[in-house]
Amino acid sequence: MIAFWSLFLFFSVSLANSFDFAWKSCPNFKDFSTRKHFPFAGSLKLPFQRPVQACRTFHSKAVEQTIDDVKSRLADEDLARLFENCMPNTLDTTIRWHSDHSDHPQTLVITGDIPAEWIRDSANQLAPYLPLVKSDRPLSSLILGAIQTQAEMLIQFPYCNAFQPPKQSHIGGNDNGQSDRVTPAYDPQVVFECKYELDSLAAFLKLSYNYWLYSKDSSIFSAKWVSTIQVIFRVLEEQSTPTFDEDTGFPKNPVYTFLRQTDSGTETLGLSGRGFPLNKNSSLIRTAFRPSDDTSILQYLIPANAMMVVELSHLHEMLQAAGHADLAKLAMSWARRISNGIREHGIVDHPKFGKVYAYEVDGYGSAIFMDDANIPSLLSLPYLGYVERDDPVYLNTRKMILSPEGNPYFLKGTVISGIGGPHIGLRNVWPMSLIVQAFTSDDDDEIRSLLNTIKHSTNSLGLMHESVDITSFARYTRSWFSWANSLYSELILDLLERKPHLLKKNHSG
């Protein structure tokens, strides 16, 4: 038996090392994605931006079949080529490590040009593949492995947002170039960055739920996964407490603090790393950083709390199916509590747009009116499943955040207008925000216009960029940003179901 396991370990390590060697010997996709590759397609002559098969980091028959099917149905060849490049991008380029052990698969998904795994990004990168897991066992193993790897990461350091390759992958980690002072302390050999972001925990829940929903694979309910859920409940409890002690009036010792030596105000927390005060009356959960990895001003971030409400409700369903009645009850209790907090404190009166959702609040009556391109956002509330597209408060909010009069980060330019954020600056729109705008619209003309801008925003490089300059698509950030590629793929699949007349060939209407 000992000899068997020694042999198994040898081959597992050899496989990981040979995969790593092959991955390193292929062209750097960061450079590859900035150059055009034959053949070209469509009126924009968009290039074919997939690496050769030997250099792809994972293969899925179901995904390849989906690409062929969607391409055959799309009338617009530019959108078709963009889908052909974007849909497989996560599998082609970001599966840094996968161990297909039948009982306990493991998967590392990097963000793209940053060689670390963000919990939020990796969950979103895998999203378009989830409906296919029932028909593709290797793909199912890959995503189950991603969930189990995330679980191991979060059990150790639930306040951290980005992680190094697991030790068992035998892949070296990377220094993020910072000297952060963080409590609780973390191990830099495990953690790449430790910004506490509530949406990261919600992203883990969302990936878990959708995998289970499509696969009905009860093996997800492992002891480790249940332990991760218990850790998440602990964080919710710790981050739902106010700044000041109700009895003494003195400030409490915060569980989480973050300090970074920087000249950027969006990269560190005020008041010695604790952030600005929060009131006791909110029923909301604080988050130190936004999904953009920028500092929260008022730490009750409404989009993150809304996402958590949705995913706690889903978690209730999962825990009931798994036979964990007490934990299921706790999940629903938290969902109701946070939902009440959003209704009481997150819906505010705007002097121009009426009742709207604030972006951030503090429980003292202060509110931030804005939106950021990164998901969860106010614009994405229907995409998250928190409200319907025709919800009156959401419609008011939508008017506010898609207007420069209501949202300081709605940027209007000569080639693109849309939502950006402080992460990049005041000249850059994130194509991600246009994709979300199309997701959450029922207006055919609006969606057509957005699709036209989205395909042009690639600067004829055939992949989604992180952000683009409002006056020139040639000035962009991050040509290898896999989350945006997956989000575009989700949009096309959504529109083929919801608005097929906008995309399909041979439509007579």
Short mmCIF file of C-alpha atoms in Angstrom, two decimals:
data_model
loop_
_atom_site.label_atom_id
_atom_site.label_comp_id
_atom_site.label_asym_id
_atom_site.label_seq_id
_atom_site.Cartn_x
_atom_site.Cartn_y
_atom_site.Cartn_z
CA MET A 1 0.00 0.00 0.00
CA ILE A 2 2.84 2.40 0.87
CA ALA A 3 4.50 1.63 -2.45
CA PHE A 4 1.24 2.34 -4.29
CA TRP A 5 0.79 5.77 -2.72
CA SER A 6 4.44 6.62 -3.28
CA LEU A 7 4.02 5.76 -6.95
CA PHE A 8 0.76 7.74 -7.13
CA LEU A 9 2.43 10.79 -5.57
CA PHE A 10 5.39 10.49 -7.96
CA PHE A 11 3.15 10.52 -11.02
CA SER A 12 0.96 13.32 -9.62
CA VAL A 13 4.00 15.52 -8.99
CA SER A 14 5.51 14.55 -12.35
CA LEU A 15 2.26 15.45 -14.12
CA ALA A 16 2.07 18.82 -12.36
CA ASN A 17 5.72 19.57 -13.13
CA SER A 18 5.45 18.52 -16.78
CA PHE A 19 2.28 20.61 -17.15
CA ASP A 20 4.09 23.56 -15.58
CA PHE A 21 7.04 23.06 -17.95
CA ALA A 22 4.76 22.89 -20.99
CA TRP A 23 2.88 25.98 -19.81
CA LYS A 24 6.13 27.94 -19.44
CA SER A 25 7.42 26.83 -22.84
CA CYS A 26 4.38 28.29 -24.63
CA PRO A 27 4.17 31.94 -25.73
CA ASN A 28 3.29 34.34 -22.91
CA PHE A 29 -0.39 35.02 -23.45
CA LYS A 30 -0.02 38.54 -22.08
CA ASP A 31 2.12 39.30 -25.11
CA PHE A 32 0.15 36.96 -27.42
CA SER A 33 -3.10 38.83 -26.65
CA THR A 34 -1.67 42.18 -27.79
CA ARG A 35 -0.93 40.90 -31.31
CA LYS A 36 -3.33 39.84 -34.06
CA HIS A 37 -3.32 36.23 -35.23
CA PHE A 38 -4.78 34.69 -38.39
CA PRO A 39 -7.38 33.99 -39.58
CA PHE A 40 -9.38 37.22 -39.38
CA ALA A 41 -13.19 37.32 -39.41
CA GLY A 42 -16.09 39.76 -39.65
CA SER A 43 -16.32 43.35 -40.81
CA LEU A 44 -13.82 44.38 -38.12
CA LYS A 45 -11.37 41.68 -39.22
CA LEU A 46 -11.09 40.39 -35.66
CA PRO A 47 -8.21 37.95 -35.20
CA PHE A 48 -8.30 34.41 -33.87
CA GLN A 49 -6.85 34.81 -30.37
CA ARG A 50 -6.70 31.26 -29.06
CA PRO A 51 -3.34 29.63 -28.40
CA VAL A 52 -2.53 26.47 -30.33
CA GLN A 53 -4.11 23.40 -28.78
CA ALA A 54 -0.85 22.14 -27.24
CA CYS A 55 -0.57 25.39 -25.28
CA ARG A 56 -4.16 25.47 -23.98
CA THR A 57 -4.40 24.80 -20.27
CA PHE A 58 -7.61 22.74 -20.39
CA HIS A 59 -9.87 21.19 -23.01
CA SER A 60 -13.64 20.69 -22.81
CA LYS A 61 -15.64 18.96 -25.52
CA ALA A 62 -18.85 20.58 -24.25
CA VAL A 63 -17.34 24.06 -24.47
CA GLU A 64 -16.04 23.43 -27.99
CA GLN A 65 -19.48 22.19 -29.04
CA THR A 66 -21.07 25.30 -27.52
CA ILE A 67 -18.69 27.55 -29.44
CA ASP A 68 -19.53 25.83 -32.72
CA ASP A 69 -23.26 25.98 -31.99
CA VAL A 70 -23.28 29.65 -31.02
CA LYS A 71 -21.12 30.66 -33.99
CA SER A 72 -23.57 28.92 -36.34
CA ARG A 73 -26.46 30.90 -34.88
CA LEU A 74 -25.00 34.42 -34.74
CA ALA A 75 -25.69 36.71 -37.69
CA ASP A 76 -22.96 39.18 -36.71
CA GLU A 77 -19.58 37.65 -37.56
CA ASP A 78 -17.76 40.10 -35.29
CA LEU A 79 -19.79 39.02 -32.28
CA ALA A 80 -19.28 35.40 -33.31
CA ARG A 81 -15.49 35.76 -33.52
CA LEU A 82 -15.46 37.59 -30.19
CA PHE A 83 -17.44 34.73 -28.63
CA GLU A 84 -15.09 32.17 -30.20
CA ASN A 85 -12.14 33.92 -28.52
CA CYS A 86 -13.78 34.82 -25.21
CA MET A 87 -15.80 31.73 -24.28
CA PRO A 88 -12.80 29.38 -23.94
CA ASN A 89 -10.31 31.99 -22.68
CA THR A 90 -10.40 30.86 -19.05
CA LEU A 91 -9.88 27.23 -20.04
CA ASP A 92 -7.33 28.06 -22.72
CA THR A 93 -5.11 30.29 -20.60
CA THR A 94 -5.81 30.45 -16.85
CA ILE A 95 -6.05 26.89 -15.51
CA ARG A 96 -2.66 27.07 -13.88
CA TRP A 97 -2.98 23.69 -12.14
CA HIS A 98 -5.53 20.88 -12.04
CA SER A 99 -5.29 17.59 -10.17
CA ASP A 100 -8.06 15.25 -11.29
CA HIS A 101 -8.16 12.99 -8.24
CA SER A 102 -11.57 11.31 -8.31
CA ASP A 103 -12.30 11.92 -4.62
CA HIS A 104 -10.71 15.31 -4.22
CA PRO A 105 -9.92 17.23 -7.43
CA GLN A 106 -8.05 20.53 -7.10
CA THR A 107 -7.88 23.48 -9.49
CA LEU A 108 -5.99 26.77 -9.54
CA VAL A 109 -7.49 29.51 -11.74
CA ILE A 110 -5.38 32.64 -12.20
CA THR A 111 -6.92 35.96 -13.26
CA GLY A 112 -4.93 36.24 -16.48
CA ASP A 113 -1.89 38.49 -16.53
CA ILE A 114 -1.66 38.39 -12.71
CA PRO A 115 -0.41 34.90 -11.72
CA ALA A 116 -2.56 34.54 -8.60
CA GLU A 117 -6.11 33.38 -7.90
CA TRP A 118 -8.70 35.93 -6.87
CA ILE A 119 -11.69 34.18 -5.27
CA ARG A 120 -14.15 36.53 -6.94
CA ASP A 121 -12.51 36.57 -10.36
CA SER A 122 -12.02 32.82 -10.61
CA ALA A 123 -15.65 32.15 -9.67
CA ASN A 124 -16.81 34.55 -12.39
CA GLN A 125 -14.32 33.21 -14.91
CA LEU A 126 -15.88 29.74 -14.61
CA ALA A 127 -19.49 30.97 -14.72
CA PRO A 128 -20.31 30.35 -18.42
CA TYR A 129 -19.23 26.71 -18.14
CA LEU A 130 -21.52 25.74 -15.28
CA PRO A 131 -24.57 24.76 -17.40
CA LEU A 132 -22.33 22.26 -19.21
CA VAL A 133 -21.02 20.26 -16.23
CA LYS A 134 -23.71 17.58 -16.45
CA SER A 135 -22.55 16.53 -19.91
CA ASP A 136 -18.79 16.90 -19.42
CA ARG A 137 -17.21 14.95 -16.57
CA PRO A 138 -13.69 16.46 -16.92
CA LEU A 139 -15.22 19.95 -16.85
CA SER A 140 -17.27 19.00 -13.79
CA SER A 141 -14.10 17.77 -12.07
CA LEU A 142 -12.32 21.00 -12.97
CA ILE A 143 -15.00 23.19 -11.40
CA LEU A 144 -15.45 20.96 -8.36
CA GLY A 145 -11.68 21.19 -7.96
CA ALA A 146 -11.87 24.99 -8.09
CA ILE A 147 -14.51 24.99 -5.35
CA GLN A 148 -12.44 22.68 -3.16
CA THR A 149 -9.28 24.71 -3.68
CA GLN A 150 -11.16 27.90 -2.81
CA ALA A 151 -12.53 26.19 0.29
CA GLU A 152 -9.01 25.34 1.45
CA MET A 153 -7.94 28.93 0.85
CA LEU A 154 -10.85 30.48 2.73
CA ILE A 155 -10.67 28.11 5.69
CA GLN A 156 -7.13 29.31 6.29
CA PHE A 157 -7.53 33.02 5.58
CA PRO A 158 -11.16 34.07 5.06
CA TYR A 159 -10.28 37.78 5.12
CA CYS A 160 -8.02 37.50 2.08
CA ASN A 161 -9.02 38.07 -1.53
CA ALA A 162 -6.18 36.59 -3.61
CA PHE A 163 -4.05 33.49 -3.16
CA GLN A 164 -0.79 31.86 -4.23
CA PRO A 165 -0.67 28.43 -5.91
CA PRO A 166 -1.40 25.68 -3.35
CA LYS A 167 1.65 23.96 -1.91
CA GLN A 168 0.65 20.62 -3.45
CA SER A 169 0.77 22.15 -6.94
CA HIS A 170 4.57 22.53 -6.65
CA ILE A 171 4.27 25.89 -8.42
CA GLY A 172 6.12 28.81 -6.89
CA GLY A 173 4.26 31.86 -5.63
CA ASN A 174 4.81 35.53 -6.42
CA ASP A 175 5.45 38.63 -4.32
CA ASN A 176 2.81 41.32 -4.86
CA GLY A 177 5.42 44.01 -4.26
CA GLN A 178 3.75 45.41 -1.14
CA SER A 179 4.58 45.33 2.57
CA ASP A 180 1.07 45.32 3.99
CA ARG A 181 0.34 45.27 7.71
CA VAL A 182 -2.81 43.21 8.17
CA THR A 183 -4.73 41.68 11.04
CA PRO A 184 -5.49 38.82 11.26
CA ALA A 185 -1.97 37.88 10.17
CA TYR A 186 -1.58 35.73 7.07
CA ASP A 187 1.06 33.52 5.47
CA PRO A 188 2.47 35.18 2.30
CA GLN A 189 3.33 31.72 0.95
CA VAL A 190 -0.42 31.04 0.87
CA VAL A 191 -1.83 34.52 0.32
CA PHE A 192 -1.04 36.90 -2.56
CA GLU A 193 -3.06 39.81 -1.16
CA CYS A 194 -5.28 40.15 1.90
CA LYS A 195 -7.94 42.77 1.25
CA TYR A 196 -11.19 41.85 3.00
CA GLU A 197 -13.98 41.93 0.41
CA LEU A 198 -17.43 40.65 1.31
CA ASP A 199 -18.18 39.83 -2.32
CA SER A 200 -15.34 37.27 -2.37
CA LEU A 201 -17.22 35.17 0.16
CA ALA A 202 -20.44 35.61 -1.81
CA ALA A 203 -18.61 34.56 -5.00
CA PHE A 204 -17.57 31.28 -3.38
CA LEU A 205 -21.19 30.64 -2.40
CA LYS A 206 -22.40 31.51 -5.91
CA LEU A 207 -19.95 29.15 -7.59
CA SER A 208 -20.87 26.39 -5.15
CA TYR A 209 -24.60 26.85 -5.68
CA ASN A 210 -24.50 26.96 -9.47
CA TYR A 211 -22.24 23.94 -9.65
CA TRP A 212 -24.63 22.00 -7.43
CA LEU A 213 -27.69 23.35 -9.29
CA TYR A 214 -26.46 22.13 -12.68
CA SER A 215 -24.65 18.95 -11.60
CA LYS A 216 -26.70 17.76 -8.60
CA ASP A 217 -23.36 16.42 -7.38
CA SER A 218 -23.75 15.89 -3.65
CA SER A 219 -20.00 15.30 -3.26
CA ILE A 220 -19.65 19.06 -2.98
CA PHE A 221 -21.00 18.78 0.57
CA SER A 222 -17.69 17.59 1.99
CA ALA A 223 -16.60 18.21 5.56
CA LYS A 224 -14.18 20.83 4.24
CA TRP A 225 -16.92 22.66 2.34
CA VAL A 226 -19.17 22.69 5.42
CA SER A 227 -16.25 24.00 7.48
CA THR A 228 -15.84 26.82 4.95
CA ILE A 229 -19.50 27.74 5.36
CA GLN A 230 -19.04 27.88 9.12
CA VAL A 231 -16.02 30.15 8.66
CA ILE A 232 -18.11 32.45 6.44
CA PHE A 233 -20.79 32.67 9.13
CA ARG A 234 -18.06 33.63 11.60
CA VAL A 235 -16.88 36.46 9.34
CA LEU A 236 -20.45 37.72 8.92
CA GLU A 237 -20.80 37.86 12.70
CA GLU A 238 -17.46 39.60 13.18
CA GLN A 239 -18.13 42.17 10.46
CA SER A 240 -21.70 43.00 11.50
CA THR A 241 -20.61 44.68 14.73
CA PRO A 242 -20.48 48.50 15.02
CA THR A 243 -17.38 50.61 15.54
CA PHE A 244 -18.28 51.68 19.07
CA ASP A 245 -19.16 49.57 22.09
CA GLU A 246 -22.82 50.12 22.98
CA ASP A 247 -22.17 50.09 26.75
CA THR A 248 -18.96 52.09 27.09
CA GLY A 249 -19.08 54.22 23.94
CA PHE A 250 -15.41 53.38 23.35
CA PRO A 251 -14.21 52.08 19.98
CA LYS A 252 -14.02 48.30 19.81
CA ASN A 253 -10.87 46.49 18.77
CA PRO A 254 -11.46 45.67 15.10
CA VAL A 255 -11.06 42.08 13.96
CA TYR A 256 -9.67 43.21 10.59
CA THR A 257 -7.25 46.05 9.83
CA PHE A 258 -5.23 46.84 6.71
CA LEU A 259 -2.41 49.31 6.20
CA ARG A 260 -0.34 49.74 3.05
CA GLN A 261 2.46 52.22 2.47
CA THR A 262 1.11 54.02 -0.59
CA ASP A 263 0.39 57.43 -2.06
CA SER A 264 -3.01 56.22 -3.28
CA GLY A 265 -5.97 56.76 -0.97
CA THR A 266 -7.83 53.83 -2.55
CA GLU A 267 -5.15 51.34 -1.46
CA THR A 268 -5.26 51.61 2.33
CA LEU A 269 -7.74 52.11 5.18
CA GLY A 270 -8.06 55.22 7.32
CA LEU A 271 -8.03 55.44 11.11
CA SER A 272 -4.99 53.23 11.55
CA GLY A 273 -6.26 50.60 9.16
CA ARG A 274 -9.76 50.10 10.53
CA GLY A 275 -11.79 52.30 8.17
CA PHE A 276 -14.35 54.96 9.03
CA PRO A 277 -17.00 54.47 11.77
CA LEU A 278 -20.15 52.42 11.29
CA ASN A 279 -23.33 52.67 13.34
CA LYS A 280 -24.86 49.87 15.39
CA ASN A 281 -28.33 50.04 13.81
CA SER A 282 -27.79 48.79 10.29
CA SER A 283 -28.12 44.95 10.14
CA LEU A 284 -25.56 45.14 7.32
CA ILE A 285 -22.13 43.55 6.85
CA ARG A 286 -19.08 45.75 6.45
CA THR A 287 -16.51 45.28 3.71
CA ALA A 288 -13.14 47.01 3.83
CA PHE A 289 -12.62 46.89 0.07
CA ARG A 290 -14.83 47.01 -3.01
CA PRO A 291 -14.88 44.36 -5.77
CA SER A 292 -12.47 46.64 -7.66
CA ASP A 293 -9.98 46.08 -4.79
CA ASP A 294 -10.35 49.79 -3.92
CA THR A 295 -11.02 50.99 -0.39
CA SER A 296 -14.62 51.39 0.67
CA ILE A 297 -15.41 54.90 1.88
CA LEU A 298 -18.47 53.90 3.89
CA GLN A 299 -18.00 50.21 4.62
CA TYR A 300 -21.60 49.07 4.25
CA LEU A 301 -21.34 48.42 0.52
CA ILE A 302 -24.90 47.86 -0.70
CA PRO A 303 -24.15 45.79 -3.87
CA ALA A 304 -21.99 43.35 -1.87
CA ASN A 305 -24.66 43.04 0.81
CA ALA A 306 -27.31 42.47 -1.88
CA MET A 307 -25.21 39.73 -3.47
CA MET A 308 -24.76 38.12 -0.07
CA VAL A 309 -28.55 38.10 0.50
CA VAL A 310 -29.05 36.21 -2.77
CA GLU A 311 -26.29 33.70 -2.09
CA LEU A 312 -27.33 33.09 1.51
CA SER A 313 -30.80 32.25 0.23
CA HIS A 314 -29.20 29.81 -2.22
CA LEU A 315 -27.04 28.47 0.58
CA HIS A 316 -30.18 27.78 2.63
CA GLU A 317 -31.44 25.60 -0.23
CA MET A 318 -28.13 23.74 -0.47
CA LEU A 319 -27.80 23.13 3.26
CA GLN A 320 -31.33 21.80 3.46
CA ALA A 321 -30.56 19.34 0.66
CA ALA A 322 -27.36 18.34 2.45
CA GLY A 323 -29.20 17.64 5.69
CA HIS A 324 -27.68 20.52 7.68
CA ALA A 325 -30.94 21.96 9.02
CA ASP A 326 -29.39 24.18 11.69
CA LEU A 327 -26.91 25.76 9.29
CA ALA A 328 -29.69 26.19 6.71
CA LYS A 329 -31.75 28.06 9.28
CA LEU A 330 -28.78 30.27 10.10
CA ALA A 331 -28.23 31.08 6.42
CA MET A 332 -31.84 32.21 6.00
CA SER A 333 -31.67 34.22 9.22
CA TRP A 334 -28.65 36.12 7.92
CA ALA A 335 -30.31 36.65 4.51
CA ARG A 336 -33.40 38.19 6.11
CA ARG A 337 -31.37 40.33 8.48
CA ILE A 338 -29.18 41.80 5.74
CA SER A 339 -32.17 42.27 3.44
CA ASN A 340 -33.93 44.28 6.15
CA GLY A 341 -30.80 46.39 6.53
CA ILE A 342 -30.70 47.17 2.81
CA ARG A 343 -34.36 48.21 2.82
CA GLU A 344 -33.91 50.41 5.88
CA HIS A 345 -30.54 52.00 5.14
CA GLY A 346 -29.62 51.22 1.52
CA ILE A 347 -32.66 52.84 -0.13
CA VAL A 348 -32.34 56.60 0.11
CA ASP A 349 -33.92 59.73 -1.38
CA HIS A 350 -31.89 61.35 -4.14
CA PRO A 351 -32.73 65.03 -4.84
CA LYS A 352 -33.00 64.40 -8.60
CA PHE A 353 -33.71 60.69 -9.13
CA GLY A 354 -36.03 59.90 -6.21
CA LYS A 355 -35.71 56.69 -4.20
CA VAL A 356 -32.52 54.90 -5.21
CA TYR A 357 -30.08 52.35 -3.89
CA ALA A 358 -27.01 54.02 -2.42
CA TYR A 359 -23.63 52.55 -3.26
CA GLU A 360 -22.32 52.75 0.32
CA VAL A 361 -23.83 53.81 3.65
CA ASP A 362 -22.62 53.97 7.25
CA GLY A 363 -25.81 53.66 9.33
CA TYR A 364 -25.49 57.30 10.45
CA GLY A 365 -27.45 58.64 7.48
CA SER A 366 -24.49 59.23 5.17
CA ALA A 367 -24.63 57.73 1.69
CA ILE A 368 -22.38 57.57 -1.37
CA PHE A 369 -24.15 58.15 -4.69
CA MET A 370 -22.09 56.43 -7.39
CA ASP A 371 -21.44 53.08 -9.03
CA ASP A 372 -18.32 51.17 -10.03
CA ALA A 373 -17.91 48.92 -13.06
CA ASN A 374 -16.85 45.88 -11.05
CA ILE A 375 -19.46 43.30 -10.03
CA PRO A 376 -21.26 43.36 -7.65
CA SER A 377 -22.43 46.84 -8.60
CA LEU A 378 -25.71 48.69 -8.38
CA LEU A 379 -26.15 48.28 -12.14
CA SER A 380 -25.76 44.50 -11.74
CA LEU A 381 -28.51 44.01 -9.13
CA PRO A 382 -30.84 42.16 -11.58
CA TYR A 383 -27.90 40.11 -12.91
CA LEU A 384 -27.14 39.10 -9.33
CA GLY A 385 -30.76 38.05 -8.84
CA TYR A 386 -31.50 40.64 -6.15
CA VAL A 387 -34.23 42.55 -8.05
CA GLU A 388 -36.15 42.29 -11.31
CA ARG A 389 -35.20 44.55 -14.21
CA ASP A 390 -38.44 46.52 -13.80
CA ASP A 391 -38.12 47.12 -10.05
CA PRO A 392 -39.06 50.82 -9.55
CA VAL A 393 -36.20 51.63 -7.16
CA TYR A 394 -33.74 49.86 -9.43
CA LEU A 395 -35.00 51.81 -12.46
CA ASN A 396 -34.45 55.08 -10.59
CA THR A 397 -31.02 53.86 -9.56
CA ARG A 398 -30.21 52.87 -13.13
CA LYS A 399 -31.05 56.36 -14.39
CA MET A 400 -28.81 57.81 -11.69
CA ILE A 401 -25.75 55.63 -12.29
CA LEU A 402 -25.97 55.86 -16.10
CA SER A 403 -25.85 59.64 -15.91
CA PRO A 404 -22.86 61.93 -15.29
CA GLU A 405 -25.22 64.04 -13.17
CA GLY A 406 -25.83 61.12 -10.82
CA ASN A 407 -22.66 59.04 -10.98
CA PRO A 408 -19.21 60.69 -10.90
CA TYR A 409 -17.79 57.55 -12.53
CA PHE A 410 -20.14 57.56 -15.51
CA LEU A 411 -17.70 58.82 -18.12
CA LYS A 412 -18.69 60.21 -21.51
CA GLY A 413 -16.18 60.25 -24.34
CA THR A 414 -15.86 60.41 -28.09
CA VAL A 415 -15.65 56.63 -28.64
CA ILE A 416 -17.26 55.15 -25.53
CA SER A 417 -19.46 56.15 -22.61
CA GLY A 418 -19.98 54.00 -19.57
CA ILE A 419 -19.04 53.33 -15.98
CA GLY A 420 -15.44 53.29 -14.82
CA GLY A 421 -14.22 53.72 -11.26
CA PRO A 422 -11.35 55.07 -9.19
CA HIS A 423 -9.24 51.96 -9.76
CA ILE A 424 -7.98 53.11 -13.17
CA GLY A 425 -8.82 56.82 -13.20
CA LEU A 426 -11.19 59.33 -14.74
CA ARG A 427 -10.57 58.62 -18.44
CA ASN A 428 -11.25 54.88 -18.57
CA VAL A 429 -14.54 53.04 -19.06
CA TRP A 430 -14.68 49.32 -18.27
CA PRO A 431 -16.32 47.31 -21.11
CA MET A 432 -17.56 45.09 -18.28
CA SER A 433 -20.00 47.86 -17.35
CA LEU A 434 -21.44 47.90 -20.88
CA ILE A 435 -21.90 44.14 -20.75
CA VAL A 436 -23.76 44.46 -17.44
CA GLN A 437 -25.84 47.30 -18.87
CA ALA A 438 -26.91 45.00 -21.72
CA PHE A 439 -27.59 42.15 -19.28
CA THR A 440 -29.93 44.34 -17.27
CA SER A 441 -31.76 46.04 -20.17
CA ASP A 442 -35.00 45.06 -21.90
CA ASP A 443 -34.61 47.78 -24.55
CA ASP A 444 -33.65 46.28 -27.93
CA ASP A 445 -32.14 49.50 -29.27
CA GLU A 446 -30.05 50.00 -26.13
CA ILE A 447 -28.74 46.43 -26.33
CA ARG A 448 -27.89 46.74 -30.06
CA SER A 449 -25.97 49.95 -29.41
CA LEU A 450 -24.10 48.39 -26.49
CA LEU A 451 -23.14 45.30 -28.51
CA ASN A 452 -21.76 47.54 -31.24
CA THR A 453 -19.62 49.47 -28.77
CA ILE A 454 -18.50 46.30 -26.98
CA LYS A 455 -17.15 44.70 -30.16
CA HIS A 456 -15.34 47.89 -31.18
CA SER A 457 -13.83 48.30 -27.70
CA THR A 458 -11.41 45.40 -28.31
CA ASN A 459 -9.34 47.66 -30.62
CA SER A 460 -9.56 44.88 -33.23
CA LEU A 461 -7.69 42.50 -30.89
CA GLY A 462 -10.66 40.19 -30.38
CA LEU A 463 -10.66 39.97 -26.57
CA MET A 464 -12.25 42.07 -23.85
CA HIS A 465 -10.00 44.58 -22.10
CA GLU A 466 -10.18 45.65 -18.47
CA SER A 467 -10.72 49.31 -19.41
CA VAL A 468 -10.41 51.61 -22.41
CA ASP A 469 -9.79 55.32 -22.79
CA ILE A 470 -12.90 57.37 -23.51
CA THR A 471 -11.26 58.91 -26.60
CA SER A 472 -9.33 55.97 -28.07
CA PHE A 473 -9.77 52.20 -27.97
CA ALA A 474 -6.03 51.93 -28.68
CA ARG A 475 -5.35 53.04 -25.10
CA TYR A 476 -6.47 50.23 -22.84
CA THR A 477 -5.49 48.32 -19.71
CA ARG A 478 -5.02 44.56 -19.38
CA SER A 479 -5.37 42.76 -22.70
CA TRP A 480 -5.54 39.46 -20.77
CA PHE A 481 -8.44 39.88 -18.34
CA SER A 482 -10.29 36.60 -18.32
CA TRP A 483 -13.24 37.66 -16.15
CA ALA A 484 -14.42 40.15 -18.79
CA ASN A 485 -14.11 37.49 -21.50
CA SER A 486 -16.31 35.12 -19.52
CA LEU A 487 -18.84 37.87 -18.81
CA TYR A 488 -19.16 38.65 -22.52
CA SER A 489 -19.75 34.95 -23.17
CA GLU A 490 -22.47 34.89 -20.54
CA LEU A 491 -24.14 37.87 -22.21
CA ILE A 492 -24.26 36.23 -25.64
CA LEU A 493 -25.69 33.03 -24.16
CA ASP A 494 -28.25 35.09 -22.23
CA LEU A 495 -29.35 37.08 -25.27
CA LEU A 496 -29.72 33.95 -27.40
CA GLU A 497 -32.34 32.82 -24.85
CA ARG A 498 -33.86 36.16 -23.89
CA LYS A 499 -33.55 38.23 -27.06
CA PRO A 500 -32.75 35.79 -29.90
CA HIS A 501 -34.08 38.19 -32.56
CA LEU A 502 -31.16 40.52 -31.81
CA LEU A 503 -28.52 37.90 -32.62
CA LYS A 504 -29.80 35.00 -34.73
CA LYS A 505 -29.41 34.51 -38.44
CA ASN A 506 -32.36 34.55 -40.86
CA HIS A 507 -34.73 36.45 -38.62
CA SER A 508 -37.62 37.82 -40.63
CA GLY A 509 -39.01 40.16 -37.94
#
